C-alpha cells in the first residue's frame, strides 16, 4: 500500500474551553444511520447525540454546550428510530424509555423508543436527545471550529479533538517520545497539560518527507464515557490498523484509512498508527546492540498505549483486534509470533500477507542479523562510508535522516532479534508459541497483478519469469496455460501474474489457514478471497489492468466484466471510504458490497466472527447486509478445504482453488508442516 500526501483545510485552532464528557457529567454517544452514502444520503440528517439523564433545564443547556439543541419532535421519528432501536438492543435502555426532546407548544416533551410523544415535569431526570449538526468531513476538508471540539482526559493529557457528522476524531496523539535513531521507543506520558488532537502528526521519514518525531496515532470513536468507571458492557471493541507500504513507506494518516465510517457504522473504536519504516525502522547491525525491528517495536508500544488509554475514548482494552494489509499484514503475522506482543490483542486480521517465493519470502520468514548484514547491512555501511568507523551506528546517526531514507539500499526486513522475534517464522505447529486469538486471513484474487512488472514487447514468458525471480519450471504447463490472443504481451502478463499471485500470496495464506486450523493454533479461522475490487486511483502501477473496463453504459468502469482484482483493491470497502474521497459508485452493487464488507470486518472485532448478528443488523437497519446473509448464508470458519468466502456480490462459500498449482510451486497446503 503506497501513501500519497494530502492536506486538510482547517477552520479553527484549539479552543480554550472545549466541552468534555466530564464537564457535561455525561457519556456522549453519536448515533446515526450510516449507509456510507455520505452527503447524498437521505439519512445523513438522522444523527443524534445521546446524553445521560438530567432535568430538563440542564438537558437544554448541555445540548447548547455541544453546539446544538434538544432534538425536535417536529423532526421525523422515522429518521432516528433505528438509533433508538439500537440503544435498546445494546441494553442501555428499555423499550419504554423516554428521552428529553424540544418543547412542543410550550409543553415539555419527551419521546420514547416507540415514537410516542409525552409530556413531562421539568424536574424529572431523563436521558437526552440532542441534535447532531456537526458537518461532514472528507479527505480535503474538516471543520474544527470550537463548537465541534471536545476534550478527553487521557494519559495525563487533556486532548482536544472534534466531532464530525459520524464520529469523534482525535488525531495526532503522541504515543511514544521522539526516539533516538535505532533505539527502541519509550512510551509517552503526558504532563497534565492541554494538547491538540485536531490534526494528524508527522509521517515517519520516507523518501523526501516526514520526520523522525513521528510516533503518533489517531482515534475515531462513536462514544465517549464521562469517567473510567464506565460499565464494561458499554465499551466498544477496538480495531487497530497497521498500514502497509513494503516496510519502506506509508502512514496511519492516509485518507483511505479514515476510520470515521468504520467506527460509526461498525460501532467500534478505530485506531491507526505510524511506525518507523525503511532503514530508520528496521536496520540491524552485527554490533550486539543495533538489533533491528524498531518499527515492529513501535507497533508494540502503540498497542501498549491502547491497552492503557483506549477506555478513555470508549474502547474496550480487552477487545483489541489488530488488522493490516500487505506489510501491515506481515506486521500482524509478526505480532502473532512475538512474545512481547502476544497478550496485547484479542483478534487478528491479515489482508494480503506476503510470503512464499521471490520478494515475498522475507515478509513471512525472518533473517538472522548475520543474514540481514549480508543482504543489505554491509551495503548500507559501504554506501555511507561507515564500514570502518569505530562505531558504525554512531557514524550513521550523524547523517541526515533524508540521506538514510534515500540510500540505494533499504533495510526493510524483520529479523530474529531475540526479543521481539525469537524464531524465524510464525510457528503453526506449536500453540504455545503463537497468540491464541481468532484469525481472519485472505487476499485479492489477482493480488500481484498490481506489483509485478509488465513484460516488454517480444519478451518470452520464461525470460520474464526469470527477471521476476519466479520459477520457470512450471511453464509451459496445463496448470498455468498461456492465453492465445492478439495481445501476446498481455497473454504473458496474464499467466505470470497468476503464477506470482500464487507464489507470493495465495499459497502461503492457504497454508497458514490449513495448518493453523489443523493444529488448533487459533480458536477460529476465517478465510476469504476478494473477487470484486476498487483500485486506488493514486496507486495502480499497471493501470489499467486493475480497473473495471470502461464502457458507454459504465463510464466509471463495469465491475461485472473481467479485470484483475489487485493488491489494495479491498481497502475502500473495508473502511467504507470511497465516497469520503469523492469516488463514484461504478454500478448499483458497489454500495451494498461495501456495506457488507465493512459490516463483516466490524463483526469480527465485535463477536470474533465475520457474520454479523441478525438482531444487530435489524436494530441498526442494515437491510442490504441482512438480505445478503439470509440469501447466501453465514461466513463459515475454515474447518475443511472448502471453507473460503468468495467476496463478491453475491458472496458465498467456495472450494479452495489453485491447490495443484501450489503443489507445483512447492508451496502445498502442508507447507508449514515440513
XYZ file of C-alpha atoms in Angstrom:
674
model
C 0.000 0.000 0.000
C 1.539 3.285 -1.117
C 0.698 6.607 0.511
C 0.314 9.884 -1.310
C 0.167 13.077 0.702
C -2.841 15.326 1.186
C -3.789 18.356 3.194
C -6.779 19.271 5.336
C -8.411 22.678 5.152
C -8.902 23.561 8.827
C -11.175 26.301 10.091
C -10.042 26.859 13.656
C -7.442 26.139 16.283
C -7.836 24.595 19.686
C -10.384 26.359 21.863
C -9.756 27.307 25.452
C -12.847 25.632 26.860
C -13.905 22.723 24.673
C -16.729 20.673 26.122
C -15.844 17.336 27.673
C -17.772 14.336 28.991
C -16.572 15.339 32.444
C -17.782 18.942 32.132
C -21.182 17.661 30.987
C -21.128 14.925 33.637
C -22.346 12.570 30.941
C -21.371 9.929 28.458
C -21.729 11.249 24.895
C -22.801 8.944 22.065
C -23.187 9.751 18.379
C -25.967 7.574 16.966
C -26.635 7.808 13.241
C -27.779 5.583 10.415
C -24.565 5.426 8.372
C -25.194 3.937 4.946
C -21.796 5.081 3.513
C -23.522 7.444 1.090
C -22.084 10.490 2.914
C -23.511 13.841 1.756
C -26.077 12.411 -0.649
C -27.564 10.065 1.927
C -31.245 10.655 2.698
C -30.344 9.674 6.288
C -27.347 11.964 6.760
C -29.537 14.128 8.996
C -30.577 11.218 11.193
C -27.797 11.733 13.711
C -28.455 12.399 17.377
C -26.281 12.913 20.423
C -27.372 10.907 23.466
C -26.603 12.162 26.980
C -27.213 10.741 30.448
C -30.346 11.508 32.461
C -30.794 15.019 33.896
C -33.540 17.621 34.494
C -34.982 19.483 31.512
C -33.123 22.776 32.057
C -29.787 21.014 32.377
C -30.618 18.951 29.309
C -31.254 22.110 27.294
C -28.009 23.720 28.445
C -25.999 20.561 27.755
C -27.190 20.428 24.142
C -26.271 24.088 23.704
C -22.772 23.426 25.017
C -22.445 20.786 22.313
C -23.337 23.304 19.622
C -26.879 22.045 19.184
C -30.337 21.988 20.684
C -32.733 19.390 22.004
C -33.793 17.156 19.152
C -37.158 18.422 17.944
C -40.329 16.421 17.944
C -41.227 18.091 14.670
C -38.344 16.084 13.222
C -39.172 12.657 11.904
C -39.103 9.822 14.423
C -38.582 7.543 11.430
C -35.140 9.094 10.899
C -33.917 8.199 14.397
C -35.928 5.027 15.003
C -33.005 2.721 14.179
C -30.778 4.701 16.503
C -33.242 4.282 19.373
C -33.742 0.614 18.494
C -30.005 0.127 18.727
C -29.830 1.768 22.161
C -32.399 -0.770 23.317
C -30.533 -3.625 21.598
C -27.372 -2.625 23.467
C -29.228 -2.931 26.743
C -28.715 0.703 27.680
C -32.424 1.484 27.800
C -35.733 -0.329 27.941
C -38.294 -0.208 25.166
C -40.439 2.245 27.152
C -37.581 4.659 27.966
C -38.448 8.335 27.500
C -35.935 10.989 26.339
C -35.998 14.757 26.589
C -36.779 16.445 23.285
C -37.585 20.001 22.241
C -40.679 21.628 23.741
C -43.965 21.288 21.937
C -46.167 24.384 22.185
C -44.555 25.415 25.485
C -45.113 21.993 26.971
C -42.086 19.959 27.960
C -41.918 16.973 25.653
C -40.384 13.546 25.629
C -40.266 10.758 23.109
C -39.877 7.067 23.859
C -38.216 4.391 21.792
C -41.567 3.514 20.215
C -42.014 7.076 18.950
C -44.692 8.098 21.449
C -44.572 11.774 22.446
C -45.468 12.593 26.029
C -45.428 15.492 28.472
C -43.139 15.560 31.492
C -42.212 17.565 34.548
C -39.098 19.735 34.311
C -37.766 18.103 37.461
C -37.787 14.596 36.020
C -34.372 13.196 35.206
C -34.420 11.687 31.738
C -31.750 10.887 29.172
C -31.347 13.478 26.454
C -31.509 13.583 22.670
C -29.531 16.490 21.174
C -29.273 17.450 17.544
C -26.114 16.257 15.803
C -25.418 19.051 13.365
C -21.642 18.757 13.050
C -20.719 18.881 9.358
C -19.423 16.083 7.198
C -15.694 15.873 6.667
C -13.794 14.296 3.797
C -10.238 13.827 2.542
C -9.696 17.559 1.937
C -11.983 19.285 4.429
C -12.684 19.175 8.127
C -14.313 21.807 10.325
C -12.564 22.016 13.687
C -14.436 25.094 14.867
C -14.725 25.480 18.627
C -18.386 24.425 18.671
C -17.441 20.919 17.480
C -14.434 20.434 19.740
C -14.387 18.000 22.623
C -11.750 17.283 25.248
C -10.864 13.945 26.791
C -8.534 13.443 29.742
C -6.261 10.537 28.878
C -2.641 9.537 29.501
C -2.318 12.526 31.827
C -3.167 14.907 28.970
C -6.221 16.989 28.110
C -6.606 16.024 24.460
C -8.877 18.206 22.364
C -10.302 16.620 19.250
C -13.562 17.290 17.453
C -16.573 15.569 16.018
C -17.870 15.431 12.502
C -21.204 14.001 11.414
C -20.251 10.410 12.156
C -17.649 10.205 14.917
C -15.396 11.882 17.431
C -11.937 12.349 15.900
C -8.699 12.617 17.881
C -5.767 12.975 15.509
C -2.035 13.127 16.023
C -1.930 11.719 19.569
C 1.625 11.068 20.702
C 2.079 7.503 21.933
C 5.882 7.492 22.286
C 8.623 10.001 22.835
C 10.736 11.013 19.869
C 13.128 8.057 19.689
C 16.850 8.273 19.348
C 17.709 6.814 15.977
C 17.957 2.999 16.227
C 16.862 2.916 19.828
C 13.570 1.380 20.887
C 10.916 3.981 21.542
C 9.824 4.757 25.076
C 6.138 5.175 25.914
C 4.973 8.760 26.242
C 3.243 10.039 29.342
C 1.592 13.468 29.393
C 2.434 16.274 31.782
C -1.080 17.228 32.831
C -1.338 19.922 30.143
C -3.601 20.574 27.172
C -2.686 19.068 23.824
C -4.260 19.433 20.404
C -5.604 16.329 18.694
C -7.160 18.264 15.825
C -4.700 17.381 13.061
C -2.543 14.442 12.075
C 1.015 14.236 13.365
C 4.026 13.980 11.099
C 4.568 10.883 8.994
C 7.698 8.870 9.685
C 10.643 9.762 7.454
C 10.366 8.229 3.986
C 11.720 9.499 0.707
C 11.941 13.273 0.988
C 9.126 13.717 3.501
C 8.311 13.023 7.122
C 10.113 13.344 10.425
C 11.878 11.136 12.938
C 9.475 12.558 15.522
C 6.526 10.641 14.130
C 5.159 8.180 16.675
C 1.558 9.346 16.648
C -1.771 7.566 16.464
C -5.331 8.563 15.581
C -8.629 7.576 17.201
C -12.166 7.582 15.795
C -14.972 6.683 18.173
C -18.783 6.931 18.349
C -18.787 7.041 22.139
C -17.036 8.977 24.908
C -17.562 7.935 28.548
C -17.623 10.502 31.329
C -15.194 8.534 33.500
C -13.041 5.428 33.555
C -15.626 3.748 35.775
C -17.897 3.112 32.825
C -19.773 -0.180 32.695
C -17.703 -2.740 30.767
C -20.603 -3.669 28.501
C -20.796 -0.086 27.210
C -17.232 -0.113 25.869
C -16.718 -0.711 22.161
C -14.381 -3.221 20.515
C -11.197 -1.667 19.157
C -9.716 -2.111 15.677
C -6.054 -1.099 15.432
C -4.897 -0.646 11.838
C -1.281 -1.205 10.754
C -0.593 0.326 7.355
C 1.288 -1.322 4.517
C 3.978 0.093 2.295
C 6.589 -2.708 1.984
C 8.096 -1.578 5.317
C 9.606 1.391 3.460
C 6.660 3.810 3.397
C 3.086 4.507 4.414
C 1.277 6.314 7.191
C -1.679 5.957 9.500
C -2.854 9.322 8.175
C -3.603 8.063 4.674
C -7.167 9.251 3.873
C -8.028 5.764 2.645
C -7.793 4.662 6.275
C -10.019 7.385 7.702
C -11.781 5.489 10.460
C -14.947 7.559 10.699
C -17.291 5.310 8.700
C -15.882 2.087 10.137
C -16.272 3.433 13.678
C -19.752 4.804 13.054
C -21.366 2.034 11.037
C -19.416 -0.760 12.748
C -19.864 0.641 16.275
C -16.180 0.163 17.020
C -13.276 2.372 18.053
C -10.731 2.654 15.235
C -7.051 3.408 15.811
C -4.432 3.967 13.103
C -0.742 4.300 13.879
C 2.562 5.476 12.465
C 5.685 3.383 12.893
C 9.255 3.847 11.684
C 9.888 2.458 8.200
C 12.809 1.632 5.948
C 16.355 1.652 7.261
C 15.349 4.053 10.032
C 12.829 1.479 11.226
C 14.467 -1.873 10.608
C 18.274 -1.619 10.350
C 20.123 -4.372 12.218
C 23.920 -4.464 12.600
C 26.202 -7.150 13.953
C 27.450 -4.898 16.759
C 25.489 -6.621 19.506
C 23.245 -3.629 20.200
C 21.635 -2.450 16.931
C 19.261 -5.375 16.746
C 16.574 -4.129 14.352
C 12.759 -4.421 14.414
C 12.361 -0.832 15.639
C 9.216 -0.364 13.568
C 7.768 -3.587 14.961
C 8.636 -2.406 18.464
C 6.832 0.880 17.701
C 3.709 -1.115 16.845
C 4.004 -2.922 20.172
C 4.422 0.378 22.014
C 1.289 1.703 20.285
C -0.559 -1.421 21.413
C 0.585 -0.758 24.974
C -0.747 2.821 24.727
C -4.086 1.477 23.509
C -4.280 -1.042 26.324
C -3.673 1.694 28.919
C -5.754 4.502 27.475
C -8.377 3.457 24.941
C -11.069 3.172 27.625
C -10.991 6.974 27.857
C -12.220 7.008 24.230
C -14.918 4.401 24.792
C -12.856 1.399 23.716
C -12.514 -1.937 25.461
C -8.806 -2.700 26.075
C -9.621 -6.404 26.315
C -11.163 -6.497 22.824
C -8.446 -5.128 20.550
C -8.273 -6.559 17.026
C -5.105 -5.812 15.078
C -5.554 -5.669 11.322
C -3.322 -4.698 8.455
C -2.743 -5.088 4.735
C 0.413 -6.029 2.803
C 3.350 -5.110 5.073
C 0.665 -4.335 7.657
C -0.479 -7.952 7.365
C 3.148 -9.065 7.706
C 3.267 -6.960 10.866
C 0.159 -8.696 12.203
C 1.811 -12.037 11.452
C 4.960 -10.976 13.315
C 2.936 -9.714 16.289
C 1.185 -13.098 16.449
C 4.652 -14.630 16.785
C 6.129 -12.011 19.106
C 6.307 -12.953 22.798
C 6.323 -9.245 23.629
C 3.025 -8.566 21.866
C 1.006 -11.762 22.169
C -1.025 -10.769 25.235
C -1.914 -7.308 23.940
C -4.694 -8.124 21.453
C -7.732 -10.367 21.166
C -8.096 -10.877 17.402
C -6.100 -10.534 14.181
C -6.834 -9.867 10.507
C -4.199 -10.377 7.789
C -5.116 -8.820 4.439
C -2.863 -9.873 1.547
C 0.021 -11.180 3.613
C 3.105 -11.932 1.536
C 5.402 -14.949 1.777
C 6.446 -17.960 -0.263
C 8.740 -17.100 -3.162
C 10.595 -14.158 -4.712
C 10.376 -10.787 -2.960
C 7.530 -12.041 -0.771
C 9.655 -14.519 1.200
C 11.027 -12.139 3.810
C 7.614 -10.798 4.819
C 6.831 -14.131 6.489
C 10.285 -15.638 7.062
C 12.791 -13.595 9.030
C 16.517 -13.175 8.539
C 19.065 -13.616 11.262
C 21.021 -10.439 11.875
C 24.025 -12.021 10.133
C 21.879 -12.746 7.061
C 20.493 -9.220 7.090
C 24.055 -7.862 7.162
C 24.902 -9.931 4.072
C 21.739 -8.908 2.247
C 21.703 -5.174 2.984
C 23.546 -4.076 6.126
C 27.056 -4.160 4.674
C 25.869 -2.372 1.528
C 24.431 0.450 3.656
C 27.674 0.799 5.611
C 29.681 0.840 2.385
C 27.445 3.435 0.735
C 27.650 5.724 3.770
C 31.395 5.083 4.294
C 30.666 3.937 7.839
C 32.172 0.465 7.451
C 35.483 1.292 9.133
C 34.122 3.711 11.715
C 34.880 2.960 15.359
C 31.107 2.728 15.819
C 29.208 2.233 12.542
C 25.871 3.067 14.155
C 27.217 6.349 15.563
C 28.580 7.166 12.122
C 25.131 6.572 10.647
C 23.491 8.681 13.345
C 25.471 11.706 12.184
C 23.881 11.597 8.742
C 20.638 13.453 7.927
C 17.546 11.285 8.118
C 16.761 12.099 4.477
C 20.149 10.705 3.449
C 19.427 7.423 5.224
C 15.920 7.258 3.743
C 17.211 7.736 0.194
C 20.113 5.305 0.107
C 20.218 2.847 -2.776
C 19.522 0.027 -0.320
C 16.834 -0.125 2.374
C 16.929 -2.354 5.453
C 13.214 -3.163 5.333
C 13.474 -6.626 6.872
C 12.079 -8.149 10.044
C 14.850 -10.056 11.809
C 15.273 -12.541 14.628
C 16.444 -10.108 17.297
C 15.904 -12.419 20.276
C 13.293 -10.227 21.946
C 10.538 -9.097 19.591
C 11.096 -12.090 17.301
C 12.749 -15.210 18.628
C 12.127 -17.646 15.767
C 12.429 -17.375 12.001
C 8.707 -17.599 11.225
C 5.272 -17.954 12.761
C 5.193 -21.418 14.327
C 1.974 -23.081 13.196
C 2.797 -26.402 14.848
C 3.089 -25.275 18.481
C 0.082 -23.490 20.046
C 2.233 -22.221 22.920
C 4.394 -20.133 20.589
C 1.609 -18.179 18.895
C -1.069 -15.784 20.107
C -4.218 -17.830 20.648
C -6.739 -15.464 19.059
C -9.327 -15.720 16.263
C -7.845 -15.053 12.826
C -9.200 -13.675 9.553
C -6.885 -14.115 6.597
C -7.224 -13.686 2.851
C -6.277 -11.893 -0.303
C -7.281 -10.324 -3.592
C -7.873 -12.796 -6.416
C -5.042 -11.287 -8.509
C -3.015 -9.694 -5.725
C 0.327 -9.496 -7.533
C -1.007 -8.035 -10.784
C -0.529 -4.541 -9.356
C 3.028 -5.247 -8.188
C 4.575 -7.430 -10.882
C 6.292 -5.518 -13.665
C 4.905 -5.551 -17.179
C 6.630 -7.599 -19.910
C 8.409 -5.894 -22.757
C 7.084 -6.379 -26.256
C 8.637 -9.511 -27.710
C 9.741 -10.905 -24.355
C 9.158 -14.588 -23.639
C 7.275 -15.926 -20.646
C 10.336 -17.785 -19.341
C 12.628 -14.764 -19.559
C 10.047 -12.572 -17.829
C 9.614 -15.096 -15.012
C 13.381 -15.250 -14.575
C 13.598 -11.473 -14.386
C 10.840 -11.530 -11.747
C 12.652 -14.176 -9.678
C 9.816 -16.630 -10.278
C 10.279 -20.287 -11.266
C 10.035 -21.014 -14.985
C 9.838 -24.759 -14.388
C 6.036 -24.570 -14.125
C 5.666 -23.414 -17.756
C 4.663 -24.442 -20.274
C 2.102 -26.419 -18.323
C -1.574 -27.210 -18.192
C -1.511 -25.800 -14.662
C -0.516 -22.359 -15.910
C -1.681 -22.175 -19.538
C -0.855 -19.140 -21.624
C -3.846 -17.475 -23.312
C -3.651 -17.020 -27.037
C -4.984 -13.622 -28.067
C -3.921 -10.837 -30.383
C -2.027 -9.216 -27.470
C 0.898 -11.583 -26.792
C 2.409 -9.285 -24.151
C -0.839 -9.210 -22.174
C -1.021 -13.014 -22.512
C 2.396 -13.306 -20.855
C 1.360 -10.873 -18.134
C -1.855 -12.802 -17.540
C -0.024 -16.066 -16.874
C 2.906 -14.571 -14.978
C 0.630 -12.565 -12.667
C -1.263 -15.760 -11.874
C 1.997 -17.545 -11.043
C 3.213 -14.586 -8.971
C -0.072 -14.301 -7.074
C 0.032 -17.997 -6.221
C 3.725 -17.959 -5.345
C 3.686 -14.835 -3.156
C 0.138 -14.585 -1.773
C -2.348 -17.395 -2.325
C -0.301 -20.470 -1.413
C 1.216 -19.023 1.756
C -2.151 -17.748 3.026
C -3.970 -21.025 2.341
C -1.168 -22.995 4.001
C -1.344 -20.684 7.027
C -5.083 -21.254 7.361
C -4.805 -25.001 6.758
C -2.002 -25.721 9.222
C -3.262 -23.220 11.780
C -6.665 -24.896 11.709
C -5.414 -28.487 11.720
C -3.092 -27.834 14.678
C -5.660 -25.762 16.593
C -3.322 -22.785 16.754
C -6.224 -20.323 16.607
C -9.715 -20.730 18.148
C -11.259 -19.954 14.765
C -10.001 -19.083 11.289
C -11.996 -17.317 8.583
C -10.516 -17.327 5.081
C -11.537 -15.117 2.144
C -10.725 -14.076 -1.393
C -11.948 -10.832 -2.986
C -13.393 -11.197 -6.466
C -14.530 -7.581 -6.598
C -12.182 -4.645 -6.172
C -11.962 -0.877 -6.405
C -8.393 0.050 -7.243
C -6.987 3.192 -5.679
C -6.551 5.928 -8.326
C -3.374 7.054 -6.530
C -1.784 3.594 -6.680
C -2.321 1.378 -9.708
C 1.143 0.650 -11.170
C -0.028 -1.497 -14.085
C -3.030 0.638 -14.985
C -5.496 -0.002 -16.407
C -5.366 -3.784 -15.844
C -6.628 -3.431 -12.227
C -9.570 -1.221 -13.194
C -13.024 -2.334 -14.235
C -13.404 -1.825 -18.015
C -14.953 1.481 -19.064
C -17.953 1.289 -21.382
C -20.531 3.753 -22.672
C -23.021 2.389 -20.156
C -20.490 2.358 -17.310
C -18.223 5.411 -17.723
C -16.587 4.729 -14.337
C -15.978 1.056 -15.112
C -18.123 -2.059 -15.274
C -17.245 -4.403 -12.382
C -19.388 -7.184 -13.870
C -16.808 -7.643 -16.616
C -13.477 -9.433 -16.206
C -10.497 -7.470 -14.862
C -7.624 -8.064 -12.427
C -8.617 -7.833 -8.735
C -5.363 -6.346 -7.478
C -3.389 -5.570 -4.328
C -5.050 -2.823 -2.238
C -8.319 -3.198 -4.136
C -10.255 -4.030 -0.951
C -9.248 -1.039 1.169
C -12.049 1.347 0.164
C -14.557 -1.364 1.051
C -13.054 -2.267 4.427
C -13.001 1.362 5.573
C -16.084 2.469 3.636
C -14.034 5.408 2.393
C -14.739 5.682 -1.343
C -17.349 8.425 -1.042
C -15.230 10.313 1.521
C -12.691 10.702 -1.275
C -15.260 11.733 -3.850
C -15.055 8.478 -5.789
C -18.151 7.408 -7.736
C -20.080 4.191 -7.398
C -19.383 2.328 -10.624
C -22.631 0.358 -10.552
C -25.543 -0.351 -8.222
C -23.585 -3.069 -6.370
C -20.595 -1.081 -5.093
C -22.626 0.328 -2.198
C -24.239 -2.870 -0.841
C -20.985 -4.761 -1.311
C -19.082 -2.073 0.597
C -21.668 -2.188 3.369
C -21.379 -5.971 3.596
C -17.560 -5.947 3.727
C -17.391 -3.240 6.402
C -20.111 -4.981 8.422
C -18.189 -8.270 8.219
C -14.873 -6.774 9.374
C -16.536 -4.901 12.249
C -18.472 -8.012 13.245
C -15.224 -9.950 13.572
C -13.980 -7.295 16.011
C -17.263 -7.312 17.953
C -18.017 -11.028 18.223
C -14.950 -12.880 16.795
C -16.789 -13.964 13.646
C -17.396 -12.052 10.400
C -21.114 -12.841 10.175
C -22.987 -10.039 11.959
C -25.749 -10.901 14.406
C -29.043 -10.557 12.515
C -30.595 -8.866 15.561
C -27.798 -6.282 15.460
C -28.401 -5.683 11.744
C -32.157 -5.337 12.285
C -31.728 -2.848 15.115
C -29.401 -0.725 13.009
C -31.473 -1.010 9.835
C -28.685 -2.587 7.771
C -31.000 -4.297 5.334
C -28.591 -4.950 2.456
C -26.269 -6.971 4.679
C -29.224 -8.734 6.283
C -30.543 -9.841 2.896
C -27.075 -10.961 1.786
C -26.661 -13.231 4.821
C -30.202 -14.589 4.581
C -29.787 -15.349 0.883
C -26.229 -16.696 0.846
C -25.623 -17.984 4.336
C -23.100 -17.211 7.046
C -19.352 -16.996 6.612
C -18.224 -20.417 7.835
C -14.954 -20.993 9.652
C -12.050 -22.776 7.982
C -12.537 -26.377 9.066
C -12.058 -28.182 5.773
C -10.677 -27.442 2.345
C -13.903 -25.925 1.053
C -14.207 -23.103 3.547
C -13.287 -19.998 1.559
C -15.605 -16.977 1.453
C -15.613 -15.553 -2.048
C -16.211 -11.854 -1.536
C -18.229 -10.558 -4.448
C -21.910 -9.699 -4.857
C -23.498 -12.021 -4.055
C -20.889 -13.687 -1.857
C -20.697 -17.327 -0.870
C -18.627 -20.215 0.416
C -16.407 -21.899 -2.188
C -13.814 -24.630 -2.509
C -10.187 -23.589 -2.289
C -8.646 -23.181 -5.716
C -5.129 -23.475 -7.198
C -4.209 -26.453 -4.980
C -2.359 -28.273 -7.767
C -0.656 -25.057 -8.778
C 0.631 -24.522 -5.236
C 1.968 -28.064 -5.146
C 3.787 -27.418 -8.409
C 5.341 -24.311 -6.862
C 6.389 -26.442 -3.855
C 4.061 -24.441 -1.606
C 1.403 -27.063 -0.772
C -1.251 -26.837 1.923
C 1.041 -28.670 4.344
C 3.959 -26.341 3.595
C 4.302 -25.338 7.255
C 4.328 -28.931 8.478
C 7.687 -29.625 6.879
